[in-house]
Coordinates of N, CA and C and ligand atoms in Angstrom, one line a residue:
X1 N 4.6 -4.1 17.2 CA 3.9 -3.4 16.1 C 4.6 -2.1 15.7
X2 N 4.8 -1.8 14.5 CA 5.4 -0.7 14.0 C 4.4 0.6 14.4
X3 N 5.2 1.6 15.1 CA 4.4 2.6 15.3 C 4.6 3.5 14.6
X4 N 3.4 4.9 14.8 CA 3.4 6.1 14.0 C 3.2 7.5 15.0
X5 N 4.1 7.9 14.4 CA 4.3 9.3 15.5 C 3.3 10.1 14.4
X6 N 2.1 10.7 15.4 CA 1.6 11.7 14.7 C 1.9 13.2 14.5
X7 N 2.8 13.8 15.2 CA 3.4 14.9 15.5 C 4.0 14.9 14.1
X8 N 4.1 13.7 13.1 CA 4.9 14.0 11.8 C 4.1 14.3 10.5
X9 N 2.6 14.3 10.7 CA 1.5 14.8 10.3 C 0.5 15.5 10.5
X10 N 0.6 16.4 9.6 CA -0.1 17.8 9.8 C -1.6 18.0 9.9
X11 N -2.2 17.1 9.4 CA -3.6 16.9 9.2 C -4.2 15.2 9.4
X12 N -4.4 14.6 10.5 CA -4.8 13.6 11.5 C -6.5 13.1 11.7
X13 N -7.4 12.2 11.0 CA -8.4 12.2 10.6 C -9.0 10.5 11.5
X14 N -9.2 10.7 12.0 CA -10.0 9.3 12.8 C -11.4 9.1 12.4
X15 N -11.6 8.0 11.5 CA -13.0 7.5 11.2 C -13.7 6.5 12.0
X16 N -14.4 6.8 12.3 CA -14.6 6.1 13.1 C -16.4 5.3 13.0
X17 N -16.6 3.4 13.1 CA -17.8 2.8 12.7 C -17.9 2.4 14.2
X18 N -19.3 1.4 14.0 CA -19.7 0.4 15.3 C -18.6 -0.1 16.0
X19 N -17.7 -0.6 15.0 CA -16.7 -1.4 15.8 C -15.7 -0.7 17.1
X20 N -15.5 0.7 16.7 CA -15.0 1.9 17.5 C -15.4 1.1 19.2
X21 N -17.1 0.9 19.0 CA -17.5 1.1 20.4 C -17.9 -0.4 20.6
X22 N -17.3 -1.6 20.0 CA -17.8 -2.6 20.4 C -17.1 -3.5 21.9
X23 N -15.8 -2.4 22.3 CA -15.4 -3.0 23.0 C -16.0 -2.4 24.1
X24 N -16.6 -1.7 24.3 CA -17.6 -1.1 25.2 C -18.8 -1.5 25.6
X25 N -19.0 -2.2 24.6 CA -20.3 -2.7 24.8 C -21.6 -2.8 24.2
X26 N -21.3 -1.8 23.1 CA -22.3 -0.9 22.3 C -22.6 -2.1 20.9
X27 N -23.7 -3.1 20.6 CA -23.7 -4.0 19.5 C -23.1 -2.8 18.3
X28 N -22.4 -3.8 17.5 CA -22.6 -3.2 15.7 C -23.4 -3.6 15.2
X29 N -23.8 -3.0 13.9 CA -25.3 -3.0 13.1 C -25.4 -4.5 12.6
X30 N -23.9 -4.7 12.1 CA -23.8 -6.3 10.9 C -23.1 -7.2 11.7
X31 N -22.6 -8.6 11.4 CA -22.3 -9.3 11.7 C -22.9 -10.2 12.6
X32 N -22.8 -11.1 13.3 CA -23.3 -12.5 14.0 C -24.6 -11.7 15.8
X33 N -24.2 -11.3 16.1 CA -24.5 -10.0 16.9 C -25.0 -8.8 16.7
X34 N -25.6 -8.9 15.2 CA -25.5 -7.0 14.6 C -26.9 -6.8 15.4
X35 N -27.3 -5.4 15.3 CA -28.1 -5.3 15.7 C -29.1 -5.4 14.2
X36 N -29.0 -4.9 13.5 CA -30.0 -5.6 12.4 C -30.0 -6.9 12.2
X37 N -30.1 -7.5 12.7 CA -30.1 -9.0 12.7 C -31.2 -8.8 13.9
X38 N -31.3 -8.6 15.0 CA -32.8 -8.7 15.4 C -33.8 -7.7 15.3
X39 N -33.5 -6.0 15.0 CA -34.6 -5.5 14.6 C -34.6 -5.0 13.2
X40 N -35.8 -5.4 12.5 CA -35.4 -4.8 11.0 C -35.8 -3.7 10.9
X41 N -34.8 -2.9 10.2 CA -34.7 -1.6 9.7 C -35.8 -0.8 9.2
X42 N -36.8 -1.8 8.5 CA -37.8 -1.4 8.1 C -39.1 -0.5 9.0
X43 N -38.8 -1.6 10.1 CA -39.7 -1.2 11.3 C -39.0 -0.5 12.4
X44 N -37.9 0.0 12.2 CA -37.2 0.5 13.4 C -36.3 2.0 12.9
X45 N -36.1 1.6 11.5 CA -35.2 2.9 11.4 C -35.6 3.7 10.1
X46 N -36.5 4.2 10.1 CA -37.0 4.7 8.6 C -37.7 5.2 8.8
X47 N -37.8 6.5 7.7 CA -38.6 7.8 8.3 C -40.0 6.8 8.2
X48 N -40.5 6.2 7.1 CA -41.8 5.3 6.8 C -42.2 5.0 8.1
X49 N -41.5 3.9 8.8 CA -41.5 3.5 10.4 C -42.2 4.4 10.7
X50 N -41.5 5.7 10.9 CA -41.7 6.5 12.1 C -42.9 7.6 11.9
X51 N -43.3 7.8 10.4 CA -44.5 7.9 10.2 C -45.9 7.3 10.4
X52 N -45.6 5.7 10.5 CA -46.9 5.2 10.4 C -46.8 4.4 12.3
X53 N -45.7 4.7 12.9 CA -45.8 4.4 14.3 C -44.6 4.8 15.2
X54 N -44.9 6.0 15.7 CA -43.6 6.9 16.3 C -43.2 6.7 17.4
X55 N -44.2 5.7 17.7 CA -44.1 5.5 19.3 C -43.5 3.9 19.4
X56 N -42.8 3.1 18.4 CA -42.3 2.1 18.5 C -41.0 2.3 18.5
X57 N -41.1 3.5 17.1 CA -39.9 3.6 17.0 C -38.6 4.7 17.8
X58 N -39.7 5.3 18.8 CA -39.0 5.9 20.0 C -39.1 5.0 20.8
X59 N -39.7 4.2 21.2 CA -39.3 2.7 22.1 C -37.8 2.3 21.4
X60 N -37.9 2.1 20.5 CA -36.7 1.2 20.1 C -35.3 1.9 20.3
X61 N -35.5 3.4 20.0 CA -34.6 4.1 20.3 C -34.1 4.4 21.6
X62 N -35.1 3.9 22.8 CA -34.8 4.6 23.7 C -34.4 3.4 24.7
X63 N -34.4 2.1 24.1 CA -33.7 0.8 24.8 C -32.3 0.8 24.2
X64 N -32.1 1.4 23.1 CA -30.6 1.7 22.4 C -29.8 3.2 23.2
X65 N -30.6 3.8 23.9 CA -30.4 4.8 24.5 C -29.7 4.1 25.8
X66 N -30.4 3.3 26.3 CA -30.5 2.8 28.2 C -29.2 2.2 27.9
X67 N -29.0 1.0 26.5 CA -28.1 0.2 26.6 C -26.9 1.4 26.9
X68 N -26.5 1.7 25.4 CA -25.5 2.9 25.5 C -25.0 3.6 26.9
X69 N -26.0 3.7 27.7 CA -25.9 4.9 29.2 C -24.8 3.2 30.1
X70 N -25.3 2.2 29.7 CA -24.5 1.5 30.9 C -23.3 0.7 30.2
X71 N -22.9 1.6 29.0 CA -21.7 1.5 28.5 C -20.7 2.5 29.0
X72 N -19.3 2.3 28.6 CA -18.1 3.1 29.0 C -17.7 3.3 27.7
X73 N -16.9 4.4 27.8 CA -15.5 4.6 26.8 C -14.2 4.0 26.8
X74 N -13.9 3.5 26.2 CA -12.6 2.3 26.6 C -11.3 2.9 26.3
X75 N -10.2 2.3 26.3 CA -8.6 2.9 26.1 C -8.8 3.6 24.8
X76 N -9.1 3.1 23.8 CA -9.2 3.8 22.7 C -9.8 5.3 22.2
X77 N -10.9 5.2 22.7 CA -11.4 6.3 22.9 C -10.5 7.5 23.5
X78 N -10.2 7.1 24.7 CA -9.3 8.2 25.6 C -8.6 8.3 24.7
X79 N -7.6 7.4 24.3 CA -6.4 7.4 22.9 C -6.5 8.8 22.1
X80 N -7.6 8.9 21.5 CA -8.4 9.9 20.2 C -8.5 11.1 21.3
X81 N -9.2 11.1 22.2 CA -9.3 12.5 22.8 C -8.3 12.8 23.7
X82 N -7.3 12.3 23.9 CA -5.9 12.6 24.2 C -4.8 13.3 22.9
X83 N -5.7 13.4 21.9 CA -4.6 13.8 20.7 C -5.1 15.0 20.1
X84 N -5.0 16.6 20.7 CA -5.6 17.5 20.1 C -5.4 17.9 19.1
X85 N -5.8 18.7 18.1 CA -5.7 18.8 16.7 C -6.3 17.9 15.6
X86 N -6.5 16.8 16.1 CA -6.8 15.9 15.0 C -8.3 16.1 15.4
X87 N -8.9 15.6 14.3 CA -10.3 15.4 13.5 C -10.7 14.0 14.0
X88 N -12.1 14.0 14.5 CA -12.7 12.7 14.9 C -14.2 13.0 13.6
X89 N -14.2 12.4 13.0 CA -15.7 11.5 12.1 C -15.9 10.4 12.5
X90 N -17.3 10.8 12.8 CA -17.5 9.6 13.0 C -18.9 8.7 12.5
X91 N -19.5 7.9 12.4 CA -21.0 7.1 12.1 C -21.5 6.8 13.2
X92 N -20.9 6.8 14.6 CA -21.3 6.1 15.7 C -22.3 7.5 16.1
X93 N -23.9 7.3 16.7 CA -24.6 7.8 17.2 C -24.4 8.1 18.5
X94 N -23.5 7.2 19.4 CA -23.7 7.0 20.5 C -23.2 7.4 21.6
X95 N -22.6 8.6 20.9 CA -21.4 9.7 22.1 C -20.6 9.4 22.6
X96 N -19.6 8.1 22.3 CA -19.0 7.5 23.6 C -17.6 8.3 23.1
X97 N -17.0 9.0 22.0 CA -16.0 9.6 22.1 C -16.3 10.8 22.3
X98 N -17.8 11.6 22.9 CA -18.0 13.0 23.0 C -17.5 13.1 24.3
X99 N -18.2 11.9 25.2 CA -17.9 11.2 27.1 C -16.7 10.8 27.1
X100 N -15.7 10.4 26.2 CA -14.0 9.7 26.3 C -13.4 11.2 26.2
X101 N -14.1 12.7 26.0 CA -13.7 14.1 26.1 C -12.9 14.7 24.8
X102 N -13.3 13.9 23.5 CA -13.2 14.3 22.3 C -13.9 15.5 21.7
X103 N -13.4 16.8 20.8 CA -13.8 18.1 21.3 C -14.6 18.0 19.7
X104 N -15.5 18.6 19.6 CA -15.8 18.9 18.1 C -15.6 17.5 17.1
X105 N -16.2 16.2 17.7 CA -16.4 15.6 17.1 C -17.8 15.9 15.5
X106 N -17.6 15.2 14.8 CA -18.7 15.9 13.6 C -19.0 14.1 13.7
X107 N -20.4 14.4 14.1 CA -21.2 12.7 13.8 C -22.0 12.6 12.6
X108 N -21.8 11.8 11.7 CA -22.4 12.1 10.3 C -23.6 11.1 10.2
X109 N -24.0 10.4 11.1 CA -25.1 9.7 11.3 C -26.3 10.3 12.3
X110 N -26.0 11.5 13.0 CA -26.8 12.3 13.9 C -26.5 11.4 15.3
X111 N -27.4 11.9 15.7 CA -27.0 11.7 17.4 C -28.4 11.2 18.1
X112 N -28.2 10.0 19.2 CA -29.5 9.5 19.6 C -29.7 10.2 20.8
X113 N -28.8 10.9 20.9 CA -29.1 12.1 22.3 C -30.1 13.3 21.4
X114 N -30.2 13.1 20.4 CA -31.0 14.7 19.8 C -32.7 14.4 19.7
X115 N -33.1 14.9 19.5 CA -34.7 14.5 19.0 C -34.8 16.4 18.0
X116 N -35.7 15.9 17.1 CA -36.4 17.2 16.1 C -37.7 16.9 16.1
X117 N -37.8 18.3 15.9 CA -39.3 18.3 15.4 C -39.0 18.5 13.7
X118 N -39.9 18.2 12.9 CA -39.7 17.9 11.8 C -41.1 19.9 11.4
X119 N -41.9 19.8 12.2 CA -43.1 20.5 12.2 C -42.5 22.0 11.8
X120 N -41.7 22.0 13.0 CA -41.3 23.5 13.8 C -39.9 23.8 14.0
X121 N -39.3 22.6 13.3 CA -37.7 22.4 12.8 C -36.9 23.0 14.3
X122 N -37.7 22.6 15.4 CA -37.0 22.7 17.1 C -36.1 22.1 16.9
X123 N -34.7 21.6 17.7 CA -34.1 20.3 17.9 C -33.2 20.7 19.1
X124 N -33.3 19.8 19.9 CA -33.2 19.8 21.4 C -32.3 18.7 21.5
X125 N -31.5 18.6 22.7 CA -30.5 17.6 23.2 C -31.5 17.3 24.5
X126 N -30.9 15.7 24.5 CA -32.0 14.8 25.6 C -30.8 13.7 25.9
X127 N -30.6 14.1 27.2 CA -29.6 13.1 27.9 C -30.2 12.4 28.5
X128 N -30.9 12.2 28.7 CA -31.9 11.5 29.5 C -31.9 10.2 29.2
X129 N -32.2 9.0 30.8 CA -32.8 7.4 29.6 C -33.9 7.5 29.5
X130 N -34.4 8.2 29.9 CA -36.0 8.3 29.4 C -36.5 9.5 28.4
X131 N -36.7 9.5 28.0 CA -37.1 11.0 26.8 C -37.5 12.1 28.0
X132 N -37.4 13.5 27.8 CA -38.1 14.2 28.7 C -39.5 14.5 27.8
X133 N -39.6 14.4 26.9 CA -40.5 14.3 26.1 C -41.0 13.5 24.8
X134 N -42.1 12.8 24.4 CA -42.1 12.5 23.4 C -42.5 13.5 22.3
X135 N -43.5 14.9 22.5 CA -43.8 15.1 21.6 C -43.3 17.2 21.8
X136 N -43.1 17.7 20.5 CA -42.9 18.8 21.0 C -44.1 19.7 21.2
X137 N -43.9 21.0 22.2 CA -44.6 22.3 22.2 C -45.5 22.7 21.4
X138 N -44.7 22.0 20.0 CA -46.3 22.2 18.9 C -47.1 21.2 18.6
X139 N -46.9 19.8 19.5 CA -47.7 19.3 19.6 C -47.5 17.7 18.5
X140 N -46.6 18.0 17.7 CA -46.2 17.0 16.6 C -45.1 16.0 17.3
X141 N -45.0 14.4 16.9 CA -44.3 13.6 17.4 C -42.7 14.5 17.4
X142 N -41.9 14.2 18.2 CA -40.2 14.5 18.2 C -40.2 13.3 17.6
X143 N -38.6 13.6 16.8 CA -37.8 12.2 15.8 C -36.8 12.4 16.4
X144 N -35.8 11.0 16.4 CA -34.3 11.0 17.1 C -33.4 12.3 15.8
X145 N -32.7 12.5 16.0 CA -31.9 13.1 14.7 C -30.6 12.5 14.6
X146 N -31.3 11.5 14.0 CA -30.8 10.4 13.0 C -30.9 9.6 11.8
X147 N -29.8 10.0 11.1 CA -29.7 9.2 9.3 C -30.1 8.2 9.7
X148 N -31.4 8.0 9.3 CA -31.6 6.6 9.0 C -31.8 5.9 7.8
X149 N -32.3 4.6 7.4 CA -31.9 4.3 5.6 C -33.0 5.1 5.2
X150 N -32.7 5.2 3.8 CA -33.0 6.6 2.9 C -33.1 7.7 3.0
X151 N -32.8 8.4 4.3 CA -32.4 9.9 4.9 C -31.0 10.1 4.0
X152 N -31.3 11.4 3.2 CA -29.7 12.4 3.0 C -29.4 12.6 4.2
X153 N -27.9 12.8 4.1 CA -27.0 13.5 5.2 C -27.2 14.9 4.6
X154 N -27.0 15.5 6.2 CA -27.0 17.0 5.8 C -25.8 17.2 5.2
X155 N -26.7 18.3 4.0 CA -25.4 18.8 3.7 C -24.6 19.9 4.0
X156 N -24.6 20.2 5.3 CA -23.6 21.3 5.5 C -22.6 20.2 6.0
X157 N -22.3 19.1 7.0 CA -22.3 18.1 7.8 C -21.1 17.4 6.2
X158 N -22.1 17.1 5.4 CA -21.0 16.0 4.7 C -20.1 17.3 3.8
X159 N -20.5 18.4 3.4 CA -19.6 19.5 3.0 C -17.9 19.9 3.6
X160 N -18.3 19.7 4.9 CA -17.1 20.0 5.9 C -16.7 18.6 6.1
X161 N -17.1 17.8 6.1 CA -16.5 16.6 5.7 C -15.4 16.1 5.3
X162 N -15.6 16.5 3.8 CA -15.7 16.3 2.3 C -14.0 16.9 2.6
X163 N -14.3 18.3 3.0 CA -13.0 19.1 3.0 C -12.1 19.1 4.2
X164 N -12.3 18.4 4.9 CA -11.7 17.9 6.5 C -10.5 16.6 5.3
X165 N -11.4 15.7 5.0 CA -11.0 14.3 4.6 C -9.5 14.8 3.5
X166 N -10.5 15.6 2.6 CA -9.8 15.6 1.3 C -8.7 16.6 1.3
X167 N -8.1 17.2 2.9 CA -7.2 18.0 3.5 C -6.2 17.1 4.5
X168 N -6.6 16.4 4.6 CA -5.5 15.6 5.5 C -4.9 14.7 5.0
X169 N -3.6 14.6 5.5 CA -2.5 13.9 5.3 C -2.4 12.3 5.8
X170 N -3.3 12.1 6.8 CA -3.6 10.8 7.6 C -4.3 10.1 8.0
X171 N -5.3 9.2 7.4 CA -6.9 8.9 7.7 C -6.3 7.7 8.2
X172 N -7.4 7.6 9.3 CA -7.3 5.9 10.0 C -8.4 5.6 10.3
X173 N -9.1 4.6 9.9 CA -10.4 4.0 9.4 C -10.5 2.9 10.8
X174 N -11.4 2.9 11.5 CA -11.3 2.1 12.8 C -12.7 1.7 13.1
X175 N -12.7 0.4 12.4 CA -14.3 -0.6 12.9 C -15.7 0.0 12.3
X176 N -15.3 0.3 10.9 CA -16.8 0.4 9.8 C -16.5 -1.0 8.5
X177 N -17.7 -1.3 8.9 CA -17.6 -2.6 7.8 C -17.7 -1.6 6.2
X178 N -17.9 -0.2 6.1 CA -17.9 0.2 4.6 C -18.8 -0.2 4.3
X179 N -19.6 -0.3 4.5 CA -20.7 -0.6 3.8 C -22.0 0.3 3.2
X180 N -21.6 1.6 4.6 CA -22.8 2.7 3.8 C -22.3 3.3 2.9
X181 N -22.7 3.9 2.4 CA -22.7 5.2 2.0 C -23.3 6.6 2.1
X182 N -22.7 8.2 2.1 CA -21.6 7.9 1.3 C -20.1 7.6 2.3
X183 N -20.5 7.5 3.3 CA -19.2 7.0 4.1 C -18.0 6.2 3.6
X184 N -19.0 5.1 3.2 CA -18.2 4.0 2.3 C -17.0 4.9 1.2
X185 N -17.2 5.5 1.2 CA -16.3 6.4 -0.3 C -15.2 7.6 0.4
X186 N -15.2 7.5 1.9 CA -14.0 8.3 2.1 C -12.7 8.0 2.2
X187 N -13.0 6.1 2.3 CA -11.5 6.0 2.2 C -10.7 6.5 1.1
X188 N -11.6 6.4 -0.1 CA -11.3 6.3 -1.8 C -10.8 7.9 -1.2
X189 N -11.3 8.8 -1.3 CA -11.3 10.4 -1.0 C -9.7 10.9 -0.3
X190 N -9.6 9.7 0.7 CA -8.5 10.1 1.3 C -7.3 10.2 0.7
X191 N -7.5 8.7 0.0 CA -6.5 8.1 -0.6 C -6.0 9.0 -2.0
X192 N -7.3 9.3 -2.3 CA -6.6 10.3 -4.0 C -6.3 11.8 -3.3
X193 N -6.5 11.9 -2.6 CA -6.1 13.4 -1.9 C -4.9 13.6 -1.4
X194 N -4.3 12.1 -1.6 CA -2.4 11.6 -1.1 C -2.6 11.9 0.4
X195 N -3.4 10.9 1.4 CA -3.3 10.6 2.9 C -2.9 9.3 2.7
X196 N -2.1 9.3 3.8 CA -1.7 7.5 4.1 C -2.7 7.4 4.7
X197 N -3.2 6.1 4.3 CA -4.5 5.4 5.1 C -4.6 4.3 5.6
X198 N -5.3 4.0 6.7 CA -5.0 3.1 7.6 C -6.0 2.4 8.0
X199 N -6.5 1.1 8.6 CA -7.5 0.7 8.4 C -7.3 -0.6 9.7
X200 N -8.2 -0.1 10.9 CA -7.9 -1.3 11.9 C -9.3 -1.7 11.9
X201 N -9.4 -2.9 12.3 CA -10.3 -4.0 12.3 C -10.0 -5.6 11.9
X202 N -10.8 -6.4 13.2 CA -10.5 -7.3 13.6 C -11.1 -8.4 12.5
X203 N -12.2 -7.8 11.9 CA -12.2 -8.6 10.4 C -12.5 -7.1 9.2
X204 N -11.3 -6.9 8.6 CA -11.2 -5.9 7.6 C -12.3 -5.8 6.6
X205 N -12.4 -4.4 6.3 CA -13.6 -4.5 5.0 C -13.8 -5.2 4.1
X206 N -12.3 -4.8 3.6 CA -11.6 -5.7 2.2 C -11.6 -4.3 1.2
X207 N -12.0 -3.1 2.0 CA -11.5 -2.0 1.0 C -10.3 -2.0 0.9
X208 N -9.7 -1.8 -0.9 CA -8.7 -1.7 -1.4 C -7.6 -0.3 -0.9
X209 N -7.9 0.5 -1.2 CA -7.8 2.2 -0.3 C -6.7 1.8 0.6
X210 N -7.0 1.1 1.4 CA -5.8 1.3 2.7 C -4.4 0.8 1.9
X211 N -3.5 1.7 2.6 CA -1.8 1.8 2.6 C -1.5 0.9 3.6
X212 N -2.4 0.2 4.9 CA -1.7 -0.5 6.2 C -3.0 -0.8 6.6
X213 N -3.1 -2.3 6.8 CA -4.4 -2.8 7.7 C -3.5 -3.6 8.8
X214 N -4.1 -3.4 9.8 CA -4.0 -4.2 11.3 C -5.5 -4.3 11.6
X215 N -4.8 -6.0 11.6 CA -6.2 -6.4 11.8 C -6.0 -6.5 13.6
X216 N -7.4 -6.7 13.9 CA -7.8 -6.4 15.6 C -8.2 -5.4 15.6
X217 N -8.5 -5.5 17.6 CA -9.3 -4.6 17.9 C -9.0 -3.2 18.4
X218 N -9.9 -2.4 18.1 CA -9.5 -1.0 18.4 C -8.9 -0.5 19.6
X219 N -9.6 -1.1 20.8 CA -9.2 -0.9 22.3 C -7.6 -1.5 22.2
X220 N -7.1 -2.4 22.0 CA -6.1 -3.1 22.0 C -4.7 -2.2 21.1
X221 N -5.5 -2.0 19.8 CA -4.7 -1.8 18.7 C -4.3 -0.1 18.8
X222 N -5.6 0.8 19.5 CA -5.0 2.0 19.4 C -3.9 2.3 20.3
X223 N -3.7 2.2 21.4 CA -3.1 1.9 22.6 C -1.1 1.8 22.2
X224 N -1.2 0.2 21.5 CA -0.1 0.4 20.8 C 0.8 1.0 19.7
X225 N -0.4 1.2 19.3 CA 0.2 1.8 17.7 C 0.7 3.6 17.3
X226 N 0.4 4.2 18.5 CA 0.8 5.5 18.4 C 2.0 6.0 19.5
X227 N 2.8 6.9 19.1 CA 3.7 7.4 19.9 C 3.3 8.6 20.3
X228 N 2.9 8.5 21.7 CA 2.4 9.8 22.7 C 3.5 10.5 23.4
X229 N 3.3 12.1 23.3 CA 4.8 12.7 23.4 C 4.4 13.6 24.5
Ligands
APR1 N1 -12.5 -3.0 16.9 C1 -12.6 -2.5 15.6 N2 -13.5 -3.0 14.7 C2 -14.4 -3.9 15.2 C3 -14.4 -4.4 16.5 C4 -13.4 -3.9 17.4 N3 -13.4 -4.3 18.6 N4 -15.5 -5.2 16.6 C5 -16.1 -5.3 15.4 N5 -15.4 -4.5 14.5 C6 -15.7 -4.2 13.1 C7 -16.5 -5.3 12.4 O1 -15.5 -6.2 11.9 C8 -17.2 -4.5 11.2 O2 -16.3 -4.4 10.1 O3 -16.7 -3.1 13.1 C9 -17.4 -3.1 11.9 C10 -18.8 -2.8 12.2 O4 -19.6 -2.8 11.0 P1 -21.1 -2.3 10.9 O5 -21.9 -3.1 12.0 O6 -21.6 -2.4 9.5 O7 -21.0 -0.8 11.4 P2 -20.7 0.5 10.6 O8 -19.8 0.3 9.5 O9 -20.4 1.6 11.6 O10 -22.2 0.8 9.9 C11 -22.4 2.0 9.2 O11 -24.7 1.4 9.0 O12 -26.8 0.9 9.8 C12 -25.9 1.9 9.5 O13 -26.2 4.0 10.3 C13 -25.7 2.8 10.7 O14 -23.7 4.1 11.1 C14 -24.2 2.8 10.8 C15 -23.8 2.5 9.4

């Protein structure tokens, strides 16, 4: 495989989807296996859900919690947090590049380790597999803090983003089918900002954007593809 020395770019940007952690263990949302394929979104990830039954939808969160805990971080991962300076984004909820010792990752889907209060605008970190609590202090249900469909991203969160992306010289796109948004639109962002962009996955998006697709898997593909100095 043709490799790339990162030491020859100044600004180093790792995007990172589901697929990041499928070698781990962690389902992705789409495909044959997705996790939306057995629970619908309707009932599982939406503020509506979690309005009209918060206690399903913290169930459901918190069997996505257990799986996650008897997952690992794989070669890849270490890969990314073996390379200081560079920028990790990512969509994955699930920490496994915070645990592979990636510093100041920015998660733009929130985090299923967080819970809020929506009431009293608390928000607390819960490592725990079991919640240490369901409800807060003031007495109102906790929510995971997590985009879910039709949640804005915060916008301080996609702001720094925005200017991480549209400042680097080198985006490498690694196991997001593209499909959300506005995620889906940073390859576009990179690419008019003059980053070479790069795009690994073992079945590609089919976004146009990338300069270099290898297809395969992340565990496999990161491993070889960089020169570590
Ligand atoms: N290595 C790299 N990519 C992989 C691997 C692997 N080992 N295995 C699967 N993939 C790819 C798939 O081919 C697919 O393109 O990972 C991608 C996963 O796509 P999705 O399941 O759609 O996940 P993602 O793009 O992260 O979803 C975005 O959708 O439901 C929301 O909020 C959720 O953050 C999520 C967002």
């Amino acid at each position: 495989m043709e490799t790339i020395d990162l030491s020859t770019y100044s600004r180093t940007v790792f995007f990172t989807g589901a697929g990041m952690s499928a070698e781990s263990g962690v389902p992705t949302y789409r495909g044959k296996s997705g996790i939306w394929k057995d629970y619908d979104f309707e009932t599982y990830a939406c503020q509506k859900a979690f309005d009209s039954n918060p206690e399903k939808v913290l169930h459901f969160h918190k069997i996505r919690r257990r799986a996650v805990l008897d997952c690992h971080p794989h070669e890849g991962h270490r890969l990314i947090a073996g390379m200081p300076g560079t920028f990790v984004i990512t969509q994955n909820i699930d920490g496994m590049h915070q645990r592979a010792g990636s510093q100041g990752v920015i998660e733009l889907h929130g985090s299923l380790w967080r819970l809020r209060c929506d009431n009293c605008r608390m928000v607390k970190e819960d490592y725990n597999q079991e919640y240490e609590s369901l409800k807060c202090d003031c007495g109102n249900w906790l929510r995971p803090d997590i985009i879910w469909f039709g949640d804005m991203l915060d916008a301080g969160v996609m702001h720094k983003v925005t200017e991480i992306i549209a400042s680097c010289d080198i985006f490498i796109s690694i196991g997001t089918s593209g499909r959300v948004w506005p995620a889906a639109g940073f390859p576009s962002l990179a690419r008019d900002s003059g980053a070479y962009c790069i795009e690994i996955n073992p079945e590609p998006s089919g976004a146009t954007e990338y300069h270099r697709i290898i297809q395969g898997e992340a565990g496999k593909v990161l491993p070889e593809l960089f020169i570590t100095h």
